Amino acid sequence: MSLDLYTPEISALAIGNPYPDRLEGAAGSAEKRSPICGSRVTVDVGLDGDGRVAALGTQVRACLLGQASSTLLARHAIGRTPEELATARDALTAWLAGAGDVPDWPGIAVFTPGLKLTARHPSIRLAFEAAADAAEQARAANAVSA
């Protein structure tokens, strides 16, 4: 594995999650796990009346890459719709697979050195996958209670 992936920027991101705790009373929650390394990320979401993420919580038990990706997700998820989170997840997946451009998510290019390290891709995707699923669950829960 290339140590070029473990940059000072990624190390700094790994400890900067603004929402490091679970969200009590979340309308949607999802946990994703990497079968390769065992990393786990749980994302809890609450939506506002316009269907945008208004509250976020995370529980990250992951490697450095999973922690860094969780921080990037957490820093920029508030105010996004479930569709925007699903688009970000899909764009990240495509980019990592070599089938798309750098996703339109602030700071995501920090993972460029990992593009060729396919075994690390699941760790990078975890938070985005969990957030998209949690936001969709929250939307469904809000629709039922409306």
mmCIF file of C-alpha atoms in Angstrom:
data_model
loop_
_atom_site.group_PDB
_atom_site.id
_atom_site.type_symbol
_atom_site.label_atom_id
_atom_site.label_comp_id
_atom_site.label_asym_id
_atom_site.label_seq_id
_atom_site.Cartn_x
_atom_site.Cartn_y
_atom_site.Cartn_z
ATOM 1 C CA MET A 1 0.000 0.000 0.000
ATOM 2 C CA SER A 2 1.249 3.435 -0.873
ATOM 3 C CA LEU A 3 1.982 5.714 2.026
ATOM 4 C CA ASP A 4 1.255 8.628 -0.329
ATOM 5 C CA LEU A 5 -2.388 8.176 0.583
ATOM 6 C CA TYR A 6 -1.791 8.940 4.257
ATOM 7 C CA THR A 7 -1.108 12.645 3.841
ATOM 8 C CA PRO A 8 -1.087 15.289 6.573
ATOM 9 C CA GLU A 9 -4.385 16.572 5.124
ATOM 10 C CA ILE A 10 -6.059 13.184 5.563
ATOM 11 C CA SER A 11 -4.615 12.824 9.065
ATOM 12 C CA ALA A 12 -6.002 16.243 10.006
ATOM 13 C CA LEU A 13 -9.423 15.395 8.598
ATOM 14 C CA ALA A 14 -9.540 12.183 10.594
ATOM 15 C CA ILE A 15 -9.715 14.108 13.867
ATOM 16 C CA GLY A 16 -11.936 16.976 12.751
ATOM 17 C CA ASN A 17 -15.458 15.514 12.627
ATOM 18 C CA PRO A 18 -17.863 18.250 13.773
ATOM 19 C CA TYR A 19 -20.592 15.690 14.649
ATOM 20 C CA PRO A 20 -18.749 12.838 16.401
ATOM 21 C CA ASP A 21 -21.707 11.583 18.450
ATOM 22 C CA ARG A 22 -24.940 9.773 17.642
ATOM 23 C CA LEU A 23 -28.004 11.961 17.095
ATOM 24 C CA GLU A 24 -30.718 11.301 19.630
ATOM 25 C CA GLY A 25 -34.181 11.064 18.078
ATOM 26 C CA ALA A 26 -32.883 10.786 14.517
ATOM 27 C CA ALA A 27 -35.494 10.307 11.810
ATOM 28 C CA GLY A 28 -33.105 8.087 9.844
ATOM 29 C CA SER A 29 -30.025 6.040 10.705
ATOM 30 C CA ALA A 30 -27.771 3.763 8.705
ATOM 31 C CA GLU A 31 -24.626 1.814 9.454
ATOM 32 C CA LYS A 32 -22.166 0.711 6.787
ATOM 33 C CA ARG A 33 -19.270 -1.670 7.264
ATOM 34 C CA SER A 34 -16.256 -2.417 5.107
ATOM 35 C CA PRO A 35 -15.809 -6.176 4.752
ATOM 36 C CA ILE A 36 -12.137 -5.658 3.931
ATOM 37 C CA CYS A 37 -10.955 -3.846 7.045
ATOM 38 C CA GLY A 38 -13.945 -3.974 9.377
ATOM 39 C CA SER A 39 -14.401 -0.216 9.505
ATOM 40 C CA ARG A 40 -17.909 0.855 10.523
ATOM 41 C CA VAL A 41 -19.647 4.195 10.144
ATOM 42 C CA THR A 42 -23.110 5.033 11.439
ATOM 43 C CA VAL A 43 -24.836 8.219 10.319
ATOM 44 C CA ASP A 44 -27.987 9.629 11.928
ATOM 45 C CA VAL A 45 -30.037 12.309 10.181
ATOM 46 C CA GLY A 46 -32.848 14.690 10.993
ATOM 47 C CA LEU A 47 -34.532 16.676 8.227
ATOM 48 C CA ASP A 48 -36.164 20.079 8.394
ATOM 49 C CA GLY A 49 -39.578 20.996 6.957
ATOM 50 C CA ASP A 50 -38.035 21.522 3.523
ATOM 51 C CA GLY A 51 -36.579 18.012 3.504
ATOM 52 C CA ARG A 52 -32.983 19.131 4.035
ATOM 53 C CA VAL A 53 -30.529 17.749 6.559
ATOM 54 C CA ALA A 54 -30.918 19.864 9.678
ATOM 55 C CA ALA A 55 -29.251 17.610 12.239
ATOM 56 C CA LEU A 56 -26.497 15.033 11.924
ATOM 57 C CA GLY A 57 -24.762 12.558 14.153
ATOM 58 C CA THR A 58 -22.082 9.987 13.484
ATOM 59 C CA GLN A 59 -20.377 7.093 15.139
ATOM 60 C CA VAL A 60 -17.123 6.287 13.383
ATOM 61 C CA ARG A 61 -15.173 3.142 14.162
ATOM 62 C CA ALA A 62 -12.959 3.221 11.138
ATOM 63 C CA CYS A 63 -9.466 3.435 9.775
ATOM 64 C CA LEU A 64 -7.852 6.780 9.021
ATOM 65 C CA LEU A 65 -9.496 6.947 5.584
ATOM 66 C CA GLY A 66 -12.954 6.176 6.947
ATOM 67 C CA GLN A 67 -12.500 8.802 9.636
ATOM 68 C CA ALA A 68 -11.334 11.418 7.130
ATOM 69 C CA SER A 69 -14.180 10.681 4.743
ATOM 70 C CA SER A 70 -16.671 10.877 7.623
ATOM 71 C CA THR A 71 -15.348 14.326 8.512
ATOM 72 C CA LEU A 72 -15.723 15.552 4.925
ATOM 73 C CA LEU A 73 -19.257 14.230 4.822
ATOM 74 C CA ALA A 74 -20.165 15.734 8.200
ATOM 75 C CA ARG A 75 -18.726 19.148 7.421
ATOM 76 C CA HIS A 76 -20.875 19.601 4.352
ATOM 77 C CA ALA A 77 -24.044 17.514 4.824
ATOM 78 C CA ILE A 78 -26.154 20.065 6.701
ATOM 79 C CA GLY A 79 -28.551 21.767 4.291
ATOM 80 C CA ARG A 80 -28.395 19.002 1.687
ATOM 81 C CA THR A 81 -31.357 16.999 0.433
ATOM 82 C CA PRO A 82 -31.510 13.205 0.352
ATOM 83 C CA GLU A 83 -31.151 13.444 -3.442
ATOM 84 C CA GLU A 84 -27.995 15.528 -3.126
ATOM 85 C CA LEU A 85 -26.493 13.006 -0.706
ATOM 86 C CA ALA A 86 -27.377 10.129 -3.047
ATOM 87 C CA THR A 87 -25.818 12.015 -5.963
ATOM 88 C CA ALA A 88 -22.642 12.607 -3.936
ATOM 89 C CA ARG A 89 -22.493 8.905 -2.976
ATOM 90 C CA ASP A 90 -22.946 7.810 -6.583
ATOM 91 C CA ALA A 91 -20.403 10.322 -7.898
ATOM 92 C CA LEU A 92 -17.844 9.211 -5.310
ATOM 93 C CA THR A 93 -18.389 5.561 -6.208
ATOM 94 C CA ALA A 94 -17.994 6.297 -9.924
ATOM 95 C CA TRP A 95 -14.888 8.418 -9.394
ATOM 96 C CA LEU A 96 -13.184 5.803 -7.249
ATOM 97 C CA ALA A 97 -14.009 3.178 -9.893
ATOM 98 C CA GLY A 98 -12.425 5.333 -12.605
ATOM 99 C CA ALA A 99 -15.766 5.982 -14.268
ATOM 100 C CA GLY A 100 -16.341 9.613 -13.345
ATOM 101 C CA ASP A 101 -14.879 12.989 -12.581
ATOM 102 C CA VAL A 102 -13.936 14.277 -9.146
ATOM 103 C CA PRO A 103 -17.242 14.589 -7.267
ATOM 104 C CA ASP A 104 -18.690 17.998 -6.518
ATOM 105 C CA TRP A 105 -18.073 17.763 -2.771
ATOM 106 C CA PRO A 106 -15.740 20.154 -0.951
ATOM 107 C CA GLY A 107 -12.334 18.626 -0.223
ATOM 108 C CA ILE A 108 -12.995 15.190 -1.732
ATOM 109 C CA ALA A 109 -9.986 15.450 -4.056
ATOM 110 C CA VAL A 110 -7.801 14.773 -1.000
ATOM 111 C CA PHE A 111 -8.445 11.087 -1.759
ATOM 112 C CA THR A 112 -6.946 11.271 -5.267
ATOM 113 C CA PRO A 113 -3.824 9.321 -4.217
ATOM 114 C CA GLY A 114 -6.121 6.412 -3.310
ATOM 115 C CA LEU A 115 -7.708 5.993 -6.716
ATOM 116 C CA LYS A 116 -5.409 3.104 -7.625
ATOM 117 C CA LEU A 117 -5.720 1.441 -4.209
ATOM 118 C CA THR A 118 -9.058 -0.276 -4.774
ATOM 119 C CA ALA A 119 -8.914 -2.147 -1.476
ATOM 120 C CA ARG A 120 -9.217 1.214 0.299
ATOM 121 C CA HIS A 121 -12.246 2.425 -1.670
ATOM 122 C CA PRO A 122 -14.882 0.876 0.643
ATOM 123 C CA SER A 123 -13.490 2.797 3.619
ATOM 124 C CA ILE A 124 -13.669 6.062 1.698
ATOM 125 C CA ARG A 125 -17.290 5.395 0.642
ATOM 126 C CA LEU A 126 -18.718 4.337 4.025
ATOM 127 C CA ALA A 127 -19.873 7.715 5.361
ATOM 128 C CA PHE A 128 -21.390 8.784 2.052
ATOM 129 C CA GLU A 129 -23.262 5.496 1.708
ATOM 130 C CA ALA A 130 -24.568 5.668 5.271
ATOM 131 C CA ALA A 131 -25.598 9.320 4.960
ATOM 132 C CA ALA A 132 -27.527 8.747 1.730
ATOM 133 C CA ASP A 133 -29.362 5.776 3.254
ATOM 134 C CA ALA A 134 -30.093 7.600 6.522
ATOM 135 C CA ALA A 135 -31.420 10.666 4.695
ATOM 136 C CA GLU A 136 -33.710 8.505 2.565
ATOM 137 C CA GLN A 137 -34.993 6.762 5.709
ATOM 138 C CA ALA A 138 -35.622 10.165 7.297
ATOM 139 C CA ARG A 139 -37.557 11.326 4.267
ATOM 140 C CA ALA A 140 -39.682 8.180 4.335
ATOM 141 C CA ALA A 141 -40.329 8.581 8.069
ATOM 142 C CA ASN A 142 -41.313 12.216 7.603
ATOM 143 C CA ALA A 143 -43.690 11.272 4.773
ATOM 144 C CA VAL A 144 -45.426 8.672 6.966
ATOM 145 C CA SER A 145 -45.829 11.072 9.887
ATOM 146 C CA ALA A 146 -47.079 13.945 7.709
#
